[in-house]
mmCIF file of C-alpha atoms and ligand atoms in Angstrom:
data_model
loop_
_atom_site.group_PDB
_atom_site.id
_atom_site.type_symbol
_atom_site.label_atom_id
_atom_site.label_comp_id
_atom_site.label_asym_id
_atom_site.label_seq_id
_atom_site.Cartn_x
_atom_site.Cartn_y
_atom_site.Cartn_z
ATOM 1 C CA MET A 1 98.579 86.088 95.313
ATOM 2 C CA SER A 2 100.740 83.120 96.274
ATOM 3 C CA LEU A 3 99.619 80.404 98.702
ATOM 4 C CA LEU A 4 102.079 81.698 101.292
ATOM 5 C CA ASP A 5 100.673 85.244 100.949
ATOM 6 C CA ARG A 6 97.112 83.944 101.317
ATOM 7 C CA MET A 7 98.078 81.952 104.408
ATOM 8 C CA ILE A 8 99.691 84.979 106.022
ATOM 9 C CA ILE A 9 96.678 87.220 105.354
ATOM 10 C CA GLY A 10 94.363 84.517 106.682
ATOM 11 C CA VAL A 11 96.173 84.090 109.971
ATOM 12 C CA LEU A 12 97.090 87.756 110.452
ATOM 13 C CA PRO A 13 94.255 88.573 112.873
ATOM 14 C CA VAL A 14 95.409 85.847 115.253
ATOM 15 C CA ILE A 15 99.161 86.446 114.993
ATOM 16 C CA PRO A 16 100.313 87.538 118.462
ATOM 17 C CA ARG A 17 101.427 91.143 118.758
ATOM 18 C CA PRO A 18 105.072 90.272 119.588
ATOM 19 C CA ILE A 19 105.348 88.331 116.316
ATOM 20 C CA VAL A 20 103.992 91.250 114.278
ATOM 21 C CA GLY A 21 106.526 93.311 116.258
ATOM 22 C CA ALA A 22 109.309 90.970 115.161
ATOM 23 C CA PHE A 23 108.144 91.348 111.511
ATOM 24 C CA SER A 24 108.224 95.107 111.756
ATOM 25 C CA ARG A 25 111.345 95.734 113.792
ATOM 26 C CA ARG A 26 113.637 96.430 110.889
ATOM 27 C CA TYR A 27 111.107 98.610 109.077
ATOM 28 C CA ILE A 28 110.402 100.954 112.004
ATOM 29 C CA ALA A 29 113.013 103.044 113.826
ATOM 30 C CA GLY A 30 111.402 102.527 117.240
ATOM 31 C CA LEU A 31 108.866 104.070 119.563
ATOM 32 C CA THR A 32 110.532 107.387 120.382
ATOM 33 C CA LEU A 33 112.087 110.381 118.684
ATOM 34 C CA GLU A 34 115.436 109.347 120.171
ATOM 35 C CA ASP A 35 115.141 106.008 118.338
ATOM 36 C CA ALA A 36 114.374 107.860 115.114
ATOM 37 C CA LEU A 37 117.257 110.316 115.551
ATOM 38 C CA ARG A 38 119.666 107.442 116.179
ATOM 39 C CA GLU A 39 118.553 105.936 112.877
ATOM 40 C CA VAL A 40 118.819 109.258 111.024
ATOM 41 C CA ARG A 41 122.386 109.763 112.277
ATOM 42 C CA ALA A 42 123.402 106.224 111.290
ATOM 43 C CA LEU A 43 121.925 106.783 107.828
ATOM 44 C CA LYS A 44 123.849 110.036 107.497
ATOM 45 C CA GLN A 45 127.063 108.182 108.282
ATOM 46 C CA ALA A 46 126.121 105.821 105.443
ATOM 47 C CA GLY A 47 125.658 108.754 103.033
ATOM 48 C CA CYS A 48 121.844 108.912 103.172
ATOM 49 C CA ARG A 49 119.340 111.656 103.908
ATOM 50 C CA ALA A 50 116.171 110.820 105.822
ATOM 51 C CA THR A 51 112.521 111.798 106.064
ATOM 52 C CA LEU A 52 110.720 111.164 109.354
ATOM 53 C CA ASP A 53 107.160 109.888 109.614
ATOM 54 C CA ILE A 54 105.151 109.654 112.831
ATOM 55 C CA LEU A 55 103.144 106.455 112.615
ATOM 56 C CA GLY A 56 99.412 106.954 112.788
ATOM 57 C CA GLU A 57 96.185 105.654 111.394
ATOM 58 C CA SER A 58 93.402 107.385 109.542
ATOM 59 C CA ILE A 59 91.486 109.341 112.172
ATOM 60 C CA ARG A 60 87.787 110.160 112.401
ATOM 61 C CA SER A 61 87.418 113.211 114.630
ATOM 62 C CA ARG A 62 88.790 116.705 115.151
ATOM 63 C CA GLU A 63 89.837 115.664 118.652
ATOM 64 C CA GLU A 64 92.214 113.096 117.159
ATOM 65 C CA ALA A 65 93.548 115.364 114.402
ATOM 66 C CA ILE A 66 94.762 118.140 116.691
ATOM 67 C CA PRO A 67 97.196 115.931 118.669
ATOM 68 C CA ALA A 68 98.478 114.494 115.364
ATOM 69 C CA ARG A 69 99.161 118.017 114.099
ATOM 70 C CA ASP A 70 100.786 119.032 117.397
ATOM 71 C CA ALA A 71 103.002 115.949 117.374
ATOM 72 C CA TYR A 72 104.359 117.051 113.984
ATOM 73 C CA LEU A 73 104.898 120.628 115.201
ATOM 74 C CA THR A 74 106.903 119.304 118.159
ATOM 75 C CA LEU A 75 108.793 116.928 115.890
ATOM 76 C CA LEU A 76 109.856 119.806 113.636
ATOM 77 C CA ASP A 77 111.115 121.802 116.633
ATOM 78 C CA ASP A 78 112.919 118.795 118.066
ATOM 79 C CA ILE A 79 114.712 117.689 114.922
ATOM 80 C CA HIS A 80 115.738 121.274 114.245
ATOM 81 C CA ALA A 81 117.113 121.509 117.800
ATOM 82 C CA ALA A 82 118.910 118.166 117.310
ATOM 83 C CA GLY A 83 120.735 119.619 114.310
ATOM 84 C CA VAL A 84 119.542 117.084 111.732
ATOM 85 C CA GLU A 85 117.918 117.929 108.391
ATOM 86 C CA VAL A 86 114.291 118.985 108.912
ATOM 87 C CA ASN A 87 112.353 116.743 106.518
ATOM 88 C CA VAL A 88 109.071 115.002 107.357
ATOM 89 C CA SER A 89 106.395 112.991 105.570
ATOM 90 C CA LEU A 90 102.783 112.998 106.700
ATOM 91 C CA LYS A 91 99.561 111.198 105.884
ATOM 92 C CA PRO A 92 96.742 113.667 105.190
ATOM 93 C CA THR A 93 94.059 111.396 106.709
ATOM 94 C CA GLN A 94 95.877 111.821 110.038
ATOM 95 C CA PHE A 95 94.994 115.508 109.781
ATOM 96 C CA GLY A 96 91.285 115.024 109.078
ATOM 97 C CA LEU A 97 91.183 114.745 105.268
ATOM 98 C CA THR A 98 88.425 112.152 105.172
ATOM 99 C CA PHE A 99 85.844 114.227 107.076
ATOM 100 C CA ASP A 100 86.770 117.924 106.610
ATOM 101 C CA ARG A 101 89.083 118.983 103.785
ATOM 102 C CA ALA A 102 89.344 122.627 104.875
ATOM 103 C CA PHE A 103 90.144 121.605 108.439
ATOM 104 C CA ALA A 104 92.813 119.162 107.204
ATOM 105 C CA THR A 105 94.270 121.872 104.959
ATOM 106 C CA ASP A 106 94.549 124.224 107.943
ATOM 107 C CA ASN A 107 96.268 121.552 110.029
ATOM 108 C CA ILE A 108 98.752 120.716 107.295
ATOM 109 C CA ARG A 109 99.279 124.439 106.635
ATOM 110 C CA ALA A 110 100.382 124.848 110.280
ATOM 111 C CA VAL A 111 102.942 122.055 109.847
ATOM 112 C CA VAL A 112 104.306 123.405 106.558
ATOM 113 C CA ALA A 113 104.562 126.915 108.046
ATOM 114 C CA ARG A 114 106.503 125.599 111.052
ATOM 115 C CA ALA A 115 108.743 123.570 108.739
ATOM 116 C CA ARG A 116 109.474 126.715 106.734
ATOM 117 C CA GLU A 117 110.450 128.541 109.941
ATOM 118 C CA ARG A 118 112.841 125.671 110.672
ATOM 119 C CA GLY A 119 114.268 125.607 107.156
ATOM 120 C CA GLY A 120 112.538 122.293 106.530
ATOM 121 C CA PHE A 121 110.439 120.395 104.002
ATOM 122 C CA VAL A 122 107.119 118.508 104.198
ATOM 123 C CA ARG A 123 106.010 115.683 101.916
ATOM 124 C CA ILE A 124 102.309 114.840 101.773
ATOM 125 C CA ASP A 125 102.114 111.060 101.338
ATOM 126 C CA MET A 126 99.494 109.618 98.996
ATOM 127 C CA GLU A 127 96.987 107.188 100.507
ATOM 128 C CA ASP A 128 94.284 105.078 98.868
ATOM 129 C CA ALA A 129 92.559 106.257 95.685
ATOM 130 C CA SER A 130 89.493 107.577 97.519
ATOM 131 C CA THR A 131 91.756 110.375 98.797
ATOM 132 C CA THR A 132 93.739 111.241 95.633
ATOM 133 C CA ASP A 133 91.638 114.209 94.471
ATOM 134 C CA ALA A 134 91.430 115.690 97.957
ATOM 135 C CA THR A 135 95.155 115.225 98.580
ATOM 136 C CA LEU A 136 96.107 116.876 95.291
ATOM 137 C CA GLU A 137 93.737 119.731 96.023
ATOM 138 C CA VAL A 138 95.260 120.285 99.478
ATOM 139 C CA TYR A 139 98.693 120.174 97.874
ATOM 140 C CA ARG A 140 97.805 122.686 95.147
ATOM 141 C CA THR A 141 96.221 125.050 97.670
ATOM 142 C CA LEU A 142 99.245 125.004 99.966
ATOM 143 C CA ARG A 143 101.778 125.068 97.129
ATOM 144 C CA ARG A 144 100.475 128.521 96.238
ATOM 145 C CA GLU A 145 101.580 129.645 99.705
ATOM 146 C CA PHE A 146 104.717 127.550 100.299
ATOM 147 C CA SER A 147 107.620 126.183 98.275
ATOM 148 C CA ASN A 148 108.847 123.731 100.980
ATOM 149 C CA LEU A 149 106.175 121.187 100.119
ATOM 150 C CA GLY A 150 105.941 118.090 97.948
ATOM 151 C CA VAL A 151 103.398 115.424 97.063
ATOM 152 C CA VAL A 152 103.351 111.804 95.835
ATOM 153 C CA LEU A 153 102.104 110.171 92.628
ATOM 154 C CA GLN A 154 101.356 106.450 92.236
ATOM 155 C CA ALA A 155 102.277 104.708 88.997
ATOM 156 C CA ALA A 156 99.682 101.977 89.504
ATOM 157 C CA LEU A 157 96.771 104.377 89.032
ATOM 158 C CA ARG A 158 95.419 104.832 85.519
ATOM 159 C CA ARG A 159 94.801 108.531 86.159
ATOM 160 C CA THR A 160 98.405 109.370 87.010
ATOM 161 C CA THR A 161 99.642 110.342 83.537
ATOM 162 C CA ALA A 162 97.177 113.238 83.566
ATOM 163 C CA ASP A 163 98.211 114.179 87.113
ATOM 164 C CA ALA A 164 101.909 114.026 86.208
ATOM 165 C CA VAL A 165 101.420 116.225 83.141
ATOM 166 C CA ALA A 166 99.497 118.769 85.228
ATOM 167 C CA LEU A 167 102.062 118.762 88.040
ATOM 168 C CA ALA A 168 105.065 118.820 85.690
ATOM 169 C CA ALA A 169 103.722 122.070 84.218
ATOM 170 C CA THR A 170 104.222 123.671 87.639
ATOM 171 C CA GLN A 171 107.778 122.286 88.111
ATOM 172 C CA THR A 172 106.966 120.813 91.443
ATOM 173 C CA ASN A 173 108.515 118.387 93.941
ATOM 174 C CA VAL A 174 107.075 114.911 93.465
ATOM 175 C CA ARG A 175 107.801 111.533 94.976
ATOM 176 C CA LEU A 176 107.007 108.852 92.420
ATOM 177 C CA CYS A 177 106.124 105.383 93.747
ATOM 178 C CA LYS A 178 104.211 102.368 92.448
ATOM 179 C CA GLY A 179 101.468 102.703 95.084
ATOM 180 C CA ILE A 180 100.975 100.406 98.054
ATOM 181 C CA TYR A 181 97.183 100.187 98.034
ATOM 182 C CA ILE A 182 95.213 97.454 96.303
ATOM 183 C CA GLU A 183 92.743 99.415 94.172
ATOM 184 C CA PRO A 184 89.806 98.359 91.941
ATOM 185 C CA TYR A 185 90.795 97.165 88.459
ATOM 186 C CA ARG A 186 88.732 99.959 86.898
ATOM 187 C CA ILE A 187 91.153 102.599 88.205
ATOM 188 C CA SER A 188 94.410 100.733 88.664
ATOM 189 C CA TRP A 189 96.845 98.785 86.545
ATOM 190 C CA ARG A 190 97.464 95.305 87.908
ATOM 191 C CA ASP A 191 100.118 93.909 85.620
ATOM 192 C CA ARG A 192 103.559 94.296 87.192
ATOM 193 C CA GLU A 193 105.240 94.993 83.844
ATOM 194 C CA ILE A 194 102.706 97.667 82.893
ATOM 195 C CA ILE A 195 103.189 99.375 86.266
ATOM 196 C CA ARG A 196 106.957 99.319 85.721
ATOM 197 C CA GLN A 197 106.692 100.777 82.225
ATOM 198 C CA ASN A 198 104.209 103.361 83.463
ATOM 199 C CA TYR A 199 106.613 104.297 86.274
ATOM 200 C CA LEU A 200 109.401 105.009 83.793
ATOM 201 C CA HIS A 201 107.006 106.865 81.502
ATOM 202 C CA LEU A 202 105.845 109.095 84.387
ATOM 203 C CA LEU A 203 109.405 109.607 85.579
ATOM 204 C CA GLU A 204 110.349 110.882 82.157
ATOM 205 C CA ILE A 205 107.365 113.278 82.053
ATOM 206 C CA LEU A 206 108.290 114.692 85.459
ATOM 207 C CA LEU A 207 112.040 114.957 84.895
ATOM 208 C CA ARG A 208 111.720 116.429 81.383
ATOM 209 C CA GLY A 209 109.161 118.890 82.794
ATOM 210 C CA GLY A 210 111.735 120.163 85.299
ATOM 211 C CA SER A 211 110.206 118.757 88.490
ATOM 212 C CA TYR A 212 112.386 117.597 91.363
ATOM 213 C CA VAL A 213 111.640 113.877 91.660
ATOM 214 C CA GLY A 214 111.971 111.540 94.622
ATOM 215 C CA ILE A 215 112.447 108.218 92.832
ATOM 216 C CA ALA A 216 110.888 105.928 95.442
ATOM 217 C CA THR A 217 111.432 102.281 94.585
ATOM 218 C CA HIS A 218 113.336 99.162 95.594
ATOM 219 C CA ASP A 219 112.738 97.558 92.220
ATOM 220 C CA GLU A 220 116.176 97.097 90.693
ATOM 221 C CA TYR A 221 114.787 97.317 87.162
ATOM 222 C CA LEU A 222 113.347 100.756 87.932
ATOM 223 C CA VAL A 223 116.517 101.897 89.676
ATOM 224 C CA TRP A 224 118.439 100.905 86.562
ATOM 225 C CA GLY A 225 115.900 102.600 84.283
ATOM 226 C CA ALA A 226 115.997 105.783 86.364
ATOM 227 C CA MET A 227 119.809 105.896 86.347
ATOM 228 C CA ARG A 228 119.761 105.507 82.592
ATOM 229 C CA LEU A 229 117.224 108.293 82.154
ATOM 230 C CA ILE A 230 119.161 110.609 84.486
ATOM 231 C CA GLN A 231 122.263 110.006 82.396
ATOM 232 C CA ASP A 232 120.456 110.471 79.070
ATOM 233 C CA LEU A 233 118.942 113.761 80.264
ATOM 234 C CA GLY A 234 122.256 114.876 81.780
ATOM 235 C CA LEU A 235 120.532 115.714 85.074
ATOM 236 C CA PRO A 236 122.559 117.071 87.991
ATOM 237 C CA PRO A 237 121.935 115.581 91.477
ATOM 238 C CA GLU A 238 120.074 118.760 92.485
ATOM 239 C CA LYS A 239 117.137 117.611 90.307
ATOM 240 C CA TYR A 240 116.347 114.240 91.878
ATOM 241 C CA GLU A 241 116.979 111.774 94.684
ATOM 242 C CA PHE A 242 116.376 108.068 95.092
ATOM 243 C CA GLN A 243 114.177 107.095 98.038
ATOM 244 C CA MET A 244 113.782 103.809 99.905
ATOM 245 C CA LEU A 245 111.992 102.599 103.015
ATOM 246 C CA LEU A 246 113.975 101.862 106.154
ATOM 247 C CA GLY A 247 115.040 98.226 106.264
ATOM 248 C CA VAL A 248 114.125 97.417 102.652
ATOM 249 C CA THR A 249 116.787 96.314 100.147
ATOM 250 C CA PRO A 250 119.750 97.891 102.005
ATOM 251 C CA ARG A 251 122.194 96.231 99.603
ATOM 252 C CA LEU A 252 120.611 97.984 96.610
ATOM 253 C CA ARG A 253 120.553 101.211 98.608
ATOM 254 C CA GLU A 254 124.312 100.911 99.170
ATOM 255 C CA VAL A 255 124.887 100.342 95.455
ATOM 256 C CA VAL A 256 122.911 103.482 94.568
ATOM 257 C CA VAL A 257 124.793 105.577 97.148
ATOM 258 C CA ALA A 258 128.142 104.201 95.970
ATOM 259 C CA SER A 259 127.234 105.247 92.416
ATOM 260 C CA GLY A 260 127.081 108.848 93.656
ATOM 261 C CA HIS A 261 123.303 109.333 93.501
ATOM 262 C CA PRO A 262 121.489 111.139 96.332
ATOM 263 C CA MET A 263 119.440 108.778 98.523
ATOM 264 C CA ARG A 264 116.751 109.502 101.122
ATOM 265 C CA VAL A 265 115.408 106.863 103.503
ATOM 266 C CA TYR A 266 111.860 106.959 104.879
ATOM 267 C CA VAL A 267 112.081 106.474 108.643
ATOM 268 C CA PRO A 268 108.755 105.748 110.404
ATOM 269 C CA PHE A 269 108.618 105.736 114.183
ATOM 270 C CA GLY A 270 106.103 105.947 117.008
ATOM 271 C CA LYS A 271 103.783 104.033 119.258
ATOM 272 C CA GLN A 272 101.236 103.136 116.586
ATOM 273 C CA TRP A 273 103.536 100.560 114.995
ATOM 274 C CA TYR A 274 101.090 97.672 115.391
ATOM 275 C CA ALA A 275 98.269 99.214 113.396
ATOM 276 C CA TYR A 276 100.747 100.357 110.738
ATOM 277 C CA SER A 277 102.407 96.959 110.406
ATOM 278 C CA SER A 278 99.259 94.888 110.282
ATOM 279 C CA ARG A 279 97.555 97.341 107.929
ATOM 280 C CA ARG A 280 100.538 97.247 105.594
ATOM 281 C CA LEU A 281 100.553 93.456 105.642
ATOM 282 C CA ARG A 282 96.832 93.289 104.945
ATOM 283 C CA GLU A 283 96.925 95.925 102.225
ATOM 284 C CA ASN A 284 99.693 94.348 100.263
ATOM 285 C CA PRO A 285 99.815 90.576 100.453
ATOM 286 C CA GLY A 286 102.872 90.552 98.199
ATOM 287 C CA MET A 287 104.685 92.459 100.877
ATOM 288 C CA ALA A 288 103.597 89.903 103.451
ATOM 289 C CA GLY A 289 105.323 87.256 101.370
ATOM 290 C CA MET A 290 108.512 89.334 101.153
ATOM 291 C CA ILE A 291 108.533 89.906 104.888
ATOM 292 C CA ALA A 292 107.825 86.258 105.603
ATOM 293 C CA LYS A 293 110.778 85.282 103.391
ATOM 294 C CA ASP A 294 112.874 87.715 105.327
ATOM 295 C CA VAL A 295 111.785 86.390 108.716
ATOM 296 C CA LEU A 296 112.355 82.820 107.535
ATOM 297 C CA GLY A 297 115.856 83.784 106.448
ATOM 298 C CA LEU A 298 115.259 83.372 102.708
ATOM 299 C CA SER A 299 116.045 86.989 101.794
ATOM 300 C CA PRO A 300 119.596 88.111 100.967
ATOM 301 C CA ASP A 301 118.943 91.370 102.876
ATOM 302 C CA ARG A 302 118.212 89.629 106.165
ATOM 303 C CA ARG A 303 119.576 91.323 109.274
ATOM 304 C CA ARG A 304 120.591 94.501 107.436
ATOM 305 C CA ARG A 305 119.025 97.921 107.653
HETATM 306 C C1 LIG B 1 110.343 106.338 100.277
HETATM 307 C C2 LIG B 1 109.045 105.676 99.912
HETATM 308 C C3 LIG B 1 107.861 106.333 100.155
HETATM 309 C C4 LIG B 1 106.640 105.765 99.781
HETATM 310 N N1 LIG B 1 105.504 106.474 99.927
HETATM 311 C C5 LIG B 1 104.350 105.956 99.466
HETATM 312 C C6 LIG B 1 103.148 106.725 99.457
HETATM 313 O O1 LIG B 1 103.110 107.890 99.849
HETATM 314 N N2 LIG B 1 102.021 106.125 98.983
HETATM 315 C C7 LIG B 1 102.016 104.835 98.514
HETATM 316 O O2 LIG B 1 100.971 104.361 98.070
HETATM 317 N N3 LIG B 1 103.132 104.099 98.534
HETATM 318 C C8 LIG B 1 104.290 104.615 98.987
HETATM 319 N N4 LIG B 1 105.414 103.852 98.950
HETATM 320 C C9 LIG B 1 105.335 102.393 98.666
HETATM 321 C C10 LIG B 1 105.413 102.116 97.178
HETATM 322 O O3 LIG B 1 104.248 102.569 96.548
HETATM 323 C C11 LIG B 1 105.566 100.599 96.904
HETATM 324 O O4 LIG B 1 104.456 99.930 97.397
HETATM 325 C C12 LIG B 1 106.787 99.969 97.496
HETATM 326 O O5 LIG B 1 107.896 100.804 97.375
HETATM 327 C C13 LIG B 1 107.083 98.659 96.770
HETATM 328 O O6 LIG B 1 107.294 98.906 95.381
HETATM 329 P P1 LIG B 1 108.739 98.854 94.688
HETATM 330 O O7 LIG B 1 108.805 99.906 93.646
HETATM 331 O O8 LIG B 1 109.780 98.960 95.748
HETATM 332 O O9 LIG B 1 108.772 97.499 93.921
HETATM 333 P P2 LIG B 1 108.463 96.003 94.367
HETATM 334 O O10 LIG B 1 108.556 95.226 93.116
HETATM 335 O O11 LIG B 1 107.221 95.922 95.165
HETATM 336 O O12 LIG B 1 109.665 95.691 95.297
HETATM 337 C C14 LIG B 1 110.967 95.446 94.776
HETATM 338 C C15 LIG B 1 111.731 94.614 95.770
HETATM 339 O O13 LIG B 1 111.866 95.370 96.982
HETATM 340 C C16 LIG B 1 111.678 94.538 98.104
HETATM 341 N N5 LIG B 1 110.619 95.104 98.915
HETATM 342 C C17 LIG B 1 109.757 96.076 98.531
HETATM 343 N N6 LIG B 1 108.974 96.436 99.577
HETATM 344 C C18 LIG B 1 109.360 95.653 100.621
HETATM 345 C C19 LIG B 1 108.990 95.547 101.991
HETATM 346 N N7 LIG B 1 108.076 96.362 102.517
HETATM 347 N N8 LIG B 1 109.617 94.658 102.762
HETATM 348 C C20 LIG B 1 110.584 93.882 102.289
HETATM 349 N N9 LIG B 1 111.011 93.950 101.005
HETATM 350 C C21 LIG B 1 110.413 94.805 100.199
HETATM 351 C C22 LIG B 1 111.445 93.160 97.608
HETATM 352 O O14 LIG B 1 112.687 92.495 97.592
HETATM 353 C C23 LIG B 1 110.972 93.351 96.194
HETATM 354 O O15 LIG B 1 111.273 92.282 95.377
HETATM 355 C C24 LIG B 1 106.643 104.433 99.250
HETATM 356 C C25 LIG B 1 107.836 103.791 99.016
HETATM 357 C C26 LIG B 1 109.027 104.386 99.310
HETATM 358 C C27 LIG B 1 110.297 103.679 98.986
#
């Protein structure tokens, strides 16, 4: 962790809300669905698909999970009515995963069923490693009932090769990312180069196994490696898509789109932006450094979405 990163983490609790808001503005579509739809339409003009995420924190009671589920049901109806592609990502802890797995499964089932009615797709995001087994179990349970459902694997975790092999055997729909959470050394690779090599290794397992892969990264080395693999395997664009977060490396995103590869952008929106932004900053100090560089005008992607 660099000195700048450490300084940012140290002062985070006392950074005024408007400043955290300024950090996050380009990474979050806004507070309302209208803000998110505006972003989705602009991305479409730029040749990109989108997945919508309603910002929310891990919740601790049934009373909090039900409104989170209902917000997603309404979102699916609204984006269908707005005539944009119905594609959402959700965090299983928002649906009660940490305290009642069966209850969370039922809540997510309701969302996936509604998405199917609307011709849409649901991606279950992957959270910290304490939830990996439960998330994969929810996914496997619901995948037996629905085909419009995908999950996420994290290349930083030591366990993921086994998970990728198991999932590849079922020719599933997987988003592959490095993993945002700082996990114990015992279960997680730390070395950046190992995580990169592991990412490409996992990507190959999934693509060769016939899975549809969302290649979620802004790391140019991985984008290059993925393009090379896609070419070597002779894969058509129906078998994969690149994925990036809103506001992150838009210049690289444009290069990927211009090369003719499908691209989906993750578009978070909603009122809980503060918790999301500060949690992200705290969880990944490296990201804090990147954002600080951006705010200080030291990033080449400044002022672009
Ligand atoms: C579409 C999508 C969905 C994701 N879903 C999940 C998930 O479900 N679970 C999970 O654990 N993680 C998820 N992630 C996050 C992912 O795990 C990584 O933490 C994140 O993408 C950074 O890794 P990287 O591969 O982009 O490489 P890095 O080496 O971290 O980043 C490469 C370059 O991208 C830029 N960059 C990356 N992130 C940021 C940022 N936030 N702000 C500014 N610049 C940045 C920097 O210039 C950096 O040098 C997702 C990422 C994407 C793109």
